[in-house]
Short mmCIF file of C-alpha atoms in Angstrom, two decimals:
data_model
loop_
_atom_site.label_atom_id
_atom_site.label_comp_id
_atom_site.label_asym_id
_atom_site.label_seq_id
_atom_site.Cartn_x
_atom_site.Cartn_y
_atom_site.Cartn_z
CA UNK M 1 79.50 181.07 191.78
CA UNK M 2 81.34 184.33 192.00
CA UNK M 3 83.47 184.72 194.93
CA UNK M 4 84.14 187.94 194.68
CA UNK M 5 82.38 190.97 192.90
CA UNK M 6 83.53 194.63 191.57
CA UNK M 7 81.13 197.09 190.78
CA UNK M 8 80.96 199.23 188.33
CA UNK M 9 82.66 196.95 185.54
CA UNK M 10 83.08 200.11 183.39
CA UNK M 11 83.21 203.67 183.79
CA UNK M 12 83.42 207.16 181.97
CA UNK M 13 84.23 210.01 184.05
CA UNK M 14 85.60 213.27 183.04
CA UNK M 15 89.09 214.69 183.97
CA UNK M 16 89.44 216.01 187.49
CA UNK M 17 86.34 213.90 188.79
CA UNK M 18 86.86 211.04 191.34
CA UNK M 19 85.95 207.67 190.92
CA UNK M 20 85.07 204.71 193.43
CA UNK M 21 85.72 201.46 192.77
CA UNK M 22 84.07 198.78 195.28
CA UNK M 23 85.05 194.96 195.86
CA UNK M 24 82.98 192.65 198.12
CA UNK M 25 84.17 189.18 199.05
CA UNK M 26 80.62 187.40 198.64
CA UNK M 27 81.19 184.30 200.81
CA UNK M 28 84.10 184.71 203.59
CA UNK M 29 85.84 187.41 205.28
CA UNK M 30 88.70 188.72 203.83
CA UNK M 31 91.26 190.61 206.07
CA UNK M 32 93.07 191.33 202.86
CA UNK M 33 92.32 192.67 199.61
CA UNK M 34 94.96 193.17 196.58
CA UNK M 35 94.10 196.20 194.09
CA UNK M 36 96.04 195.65 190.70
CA UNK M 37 96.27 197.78 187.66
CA UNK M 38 96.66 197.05 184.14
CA UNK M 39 97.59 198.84 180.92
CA UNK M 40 96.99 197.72 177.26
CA UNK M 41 98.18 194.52 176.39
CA UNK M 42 100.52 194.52 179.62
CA UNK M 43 100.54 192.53 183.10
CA UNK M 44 98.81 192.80 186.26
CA UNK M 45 100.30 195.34 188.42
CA UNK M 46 100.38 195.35 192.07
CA UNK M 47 98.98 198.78 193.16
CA UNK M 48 98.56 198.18 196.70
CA UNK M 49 97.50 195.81 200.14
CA UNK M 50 94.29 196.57 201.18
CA UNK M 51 94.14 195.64 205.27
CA UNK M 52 90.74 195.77 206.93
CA UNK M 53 90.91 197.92 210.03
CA UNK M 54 94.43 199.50 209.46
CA UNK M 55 96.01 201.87 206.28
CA UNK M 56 96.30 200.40 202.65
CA UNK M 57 99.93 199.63 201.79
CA UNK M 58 101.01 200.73 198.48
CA UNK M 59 103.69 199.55 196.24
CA UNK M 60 106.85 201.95 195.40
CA UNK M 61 105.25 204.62 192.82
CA UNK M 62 102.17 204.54 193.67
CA UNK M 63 100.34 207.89 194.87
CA UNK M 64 98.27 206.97 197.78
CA UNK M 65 96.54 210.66 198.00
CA UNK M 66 95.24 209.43 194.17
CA UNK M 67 94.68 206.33 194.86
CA UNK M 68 92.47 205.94 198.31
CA UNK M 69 92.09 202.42 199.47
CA UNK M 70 89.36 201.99 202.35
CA UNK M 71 88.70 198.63 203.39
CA UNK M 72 86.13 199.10 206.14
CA UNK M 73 84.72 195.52 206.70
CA UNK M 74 85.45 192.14 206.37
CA UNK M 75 83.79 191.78 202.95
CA UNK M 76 84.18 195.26 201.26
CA UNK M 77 87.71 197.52 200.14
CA UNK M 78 86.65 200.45 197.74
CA UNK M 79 89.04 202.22 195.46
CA UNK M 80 88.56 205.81 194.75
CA UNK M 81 91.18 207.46 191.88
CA UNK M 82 90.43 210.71 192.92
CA UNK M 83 90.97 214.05 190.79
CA UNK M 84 91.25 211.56 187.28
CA UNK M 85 93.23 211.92 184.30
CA UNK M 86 93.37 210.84 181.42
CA UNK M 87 96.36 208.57 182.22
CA UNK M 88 94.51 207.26 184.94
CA UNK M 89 92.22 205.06 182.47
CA UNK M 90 93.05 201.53 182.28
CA UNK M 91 91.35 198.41 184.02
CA UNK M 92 91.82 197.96 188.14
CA UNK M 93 91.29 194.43 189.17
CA UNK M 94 90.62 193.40 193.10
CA UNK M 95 91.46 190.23 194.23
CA UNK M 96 91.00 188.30 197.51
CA UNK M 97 93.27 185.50 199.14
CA UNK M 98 91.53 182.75 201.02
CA UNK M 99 94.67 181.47 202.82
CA UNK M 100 98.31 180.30 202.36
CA UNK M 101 97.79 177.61 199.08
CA UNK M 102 94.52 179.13 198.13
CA UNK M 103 94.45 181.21 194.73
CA UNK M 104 93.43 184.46 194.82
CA UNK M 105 89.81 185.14 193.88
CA UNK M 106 89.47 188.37 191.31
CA UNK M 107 87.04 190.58 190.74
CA UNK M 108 86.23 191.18 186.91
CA UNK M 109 87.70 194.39 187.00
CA UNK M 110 86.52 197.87 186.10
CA UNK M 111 87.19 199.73 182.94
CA UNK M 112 87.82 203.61 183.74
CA UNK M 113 87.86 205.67 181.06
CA UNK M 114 88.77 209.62 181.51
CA UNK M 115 88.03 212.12 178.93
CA UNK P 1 113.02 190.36 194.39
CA UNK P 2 110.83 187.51 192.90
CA UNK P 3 110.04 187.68 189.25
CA UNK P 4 108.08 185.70 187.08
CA UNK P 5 109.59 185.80 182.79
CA UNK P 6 106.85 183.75 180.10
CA UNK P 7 107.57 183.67 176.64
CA UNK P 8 106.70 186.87 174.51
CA UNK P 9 103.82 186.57 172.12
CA UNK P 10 101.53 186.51 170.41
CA UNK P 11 101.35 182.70 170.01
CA UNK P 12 99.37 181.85 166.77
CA UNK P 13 98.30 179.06 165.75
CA UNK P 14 95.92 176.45 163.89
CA UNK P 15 93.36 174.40 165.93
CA UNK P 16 94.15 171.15 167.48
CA UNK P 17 97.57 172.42 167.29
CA UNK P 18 99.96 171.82 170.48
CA UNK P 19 100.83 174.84 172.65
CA UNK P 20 103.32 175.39 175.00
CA UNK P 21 103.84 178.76 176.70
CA UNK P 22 107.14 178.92 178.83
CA UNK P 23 107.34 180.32 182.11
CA UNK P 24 110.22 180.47 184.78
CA UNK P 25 110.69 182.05 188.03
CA UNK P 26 113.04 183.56 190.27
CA UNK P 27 112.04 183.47 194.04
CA UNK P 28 113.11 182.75 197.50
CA UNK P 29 111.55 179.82 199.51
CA UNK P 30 108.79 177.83 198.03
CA UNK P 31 106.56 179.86 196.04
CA UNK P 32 103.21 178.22 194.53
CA UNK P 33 102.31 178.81 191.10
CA UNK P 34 99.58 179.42 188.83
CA UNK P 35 98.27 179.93 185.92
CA UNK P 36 95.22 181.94 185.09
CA UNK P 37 93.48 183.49 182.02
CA UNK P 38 92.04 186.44 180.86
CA UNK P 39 89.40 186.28 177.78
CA UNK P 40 89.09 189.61 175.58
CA UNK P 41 86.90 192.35 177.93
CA UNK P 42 86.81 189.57 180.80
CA UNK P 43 88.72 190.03 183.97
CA UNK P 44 90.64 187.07 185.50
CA UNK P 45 89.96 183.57 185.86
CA UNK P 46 92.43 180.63 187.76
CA UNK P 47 93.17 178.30 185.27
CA UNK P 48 95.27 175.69 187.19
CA UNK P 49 97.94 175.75 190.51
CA UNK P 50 100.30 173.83 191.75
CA UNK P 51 101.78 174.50 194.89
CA UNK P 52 104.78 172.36 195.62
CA UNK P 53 107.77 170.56 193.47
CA UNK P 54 106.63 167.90 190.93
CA UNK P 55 103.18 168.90 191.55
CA UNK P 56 100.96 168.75 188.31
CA UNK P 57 98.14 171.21 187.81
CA UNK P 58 95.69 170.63 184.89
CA UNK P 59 92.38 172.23 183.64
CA UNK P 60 90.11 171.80 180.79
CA UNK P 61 93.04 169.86 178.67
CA UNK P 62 95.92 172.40 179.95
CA UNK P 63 98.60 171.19 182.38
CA UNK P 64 101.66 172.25 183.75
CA UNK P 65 104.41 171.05 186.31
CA UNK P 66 106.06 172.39 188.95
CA UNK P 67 109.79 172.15 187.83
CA UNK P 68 111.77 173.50 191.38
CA UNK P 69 115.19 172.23 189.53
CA UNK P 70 114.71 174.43 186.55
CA UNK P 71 112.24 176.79 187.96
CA UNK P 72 109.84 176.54 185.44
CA UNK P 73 106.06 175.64 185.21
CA UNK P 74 105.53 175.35 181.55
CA UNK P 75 102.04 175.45 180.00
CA UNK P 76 101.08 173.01 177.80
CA UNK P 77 97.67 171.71 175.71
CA UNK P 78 97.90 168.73 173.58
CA UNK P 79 94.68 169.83 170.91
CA UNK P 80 94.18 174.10 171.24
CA UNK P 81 90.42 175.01 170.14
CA UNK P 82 89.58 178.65 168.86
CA UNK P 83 87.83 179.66 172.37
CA UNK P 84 91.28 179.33 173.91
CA UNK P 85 91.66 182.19 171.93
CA UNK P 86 92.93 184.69 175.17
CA UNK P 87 95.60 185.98 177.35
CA UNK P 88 97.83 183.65 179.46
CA UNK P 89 99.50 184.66 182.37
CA UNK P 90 102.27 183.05 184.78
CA UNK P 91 102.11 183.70 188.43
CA UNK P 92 103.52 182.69 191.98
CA UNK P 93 102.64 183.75 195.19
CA UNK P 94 104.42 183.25 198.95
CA UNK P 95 102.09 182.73 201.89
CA UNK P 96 99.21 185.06 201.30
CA UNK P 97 101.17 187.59 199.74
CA UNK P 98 99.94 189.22 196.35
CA UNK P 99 100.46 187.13 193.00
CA UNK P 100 103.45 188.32 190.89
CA UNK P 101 102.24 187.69 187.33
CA UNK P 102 104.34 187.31 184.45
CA UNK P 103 103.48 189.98 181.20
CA UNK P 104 101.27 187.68 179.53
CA UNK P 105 100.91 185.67 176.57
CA UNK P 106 98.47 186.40 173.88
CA UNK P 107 97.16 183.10 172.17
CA UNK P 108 95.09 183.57 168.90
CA UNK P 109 94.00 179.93 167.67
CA UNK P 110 92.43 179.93 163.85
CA UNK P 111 90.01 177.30 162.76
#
């Protein structure tokens, strides 16, 4: 069954609103939480470390004041792209790491669209 | 830093064809590595690992090696069906850090 689960899967929001994005680990407690982005027909993107307890770390170019990462438990990190654009549509992924050999578990992502 | 290069696509071909889609790496230590897939509108899904030299990983007819001496970890099916029809990527990962992917491969298989 699913390991881990993002909610919404899509979403239309219009410029300048904010959007949150949540991720729950369903089945074990993950102190870390990875949010990726990714663009048309391109890779994954690292967008930031989510830590439970302790401030998101985000990758070089990354605007953390548009891009708030709260992980408050164990099982849940939320994403919210606040004040969106247009540029900001594309599909976010979460993911979740079990331990050192483990794969990571990903959510199915969420389509934002901005208009 | 550690990077992870697969072959440009798209890959087309007929069914019960043989794929391979190339991937090397560039990383310190002893990375493991992965390969996962992503079907049109899905999100991601593990397709096989391997997490140490000469390991094999293999999954629904796919398989690929752990090559440390020439940093690779190829992916290969012997007989491709249309619903493997999707988006291949390369990965690696150190000790519970956040996968590196590769840029993808697009496979479109044609009956």
């Amino acid at each position: 069954g699913a390991v881990v689960s993002q909610h919404p899967s899509r979403v239309i929001c219009k410029s300048g609103t904010s959007v949150k994005i949540e991720c729950r680990s369903l089945d074990f407690q993950a102190t870390t939480m990875f949010w990726y982005r990714q663009f048309p027909k391109q890779s994954l993107m690292l967008m930031a470390t989510s830590n439970e307890g302790s401030k998101a770390t985000y990758e070089q170019g990354v605007e953390k004041d548009k891009f708030l990462i709260n992980h408050a438990s164990l099982t849940l990190s939320t994403l919210t792209v606040t004040s969106a654009h247009p540029e900001d549509s594309s599909f976010y992924i979460c993911s979740v790491h079990r331990g050192r050999d483990s794969p990571l578990h990903f959510g199915n992502g969420t389509r934002l669209t901005v208009t | 830093g550690d990077s992870v290069t697969q072959m440009e696509g798209p890959v087309t071909l007929s069914e019960e064809a043989f794929l391979t889609i190339n991937c090397t790496y560039t990383a310190t230590g002893y990375p493991s590595l992965f390969w996962y897939v992503q079907y049109p509108g899905e999100g991601l899904q593990l397709l096989l690992k391997a997490t140490k030299a000469d390991d094999k990983g293999s999954n629904k007819g796919f398989e690929a090696t752990y090559r440390k001496e020439t940093t690779s970890f190829h992916l290969e099916k012997g007989s491709v069906q249309v619903s493997d029809s999707a988006v291949y990527f390369c990965a690696l990962n150190q000790a519970g850090t956040a996968l590196i992917f590769g840029k993808g491969t697009t496979l479109s298989v044609s009956s």
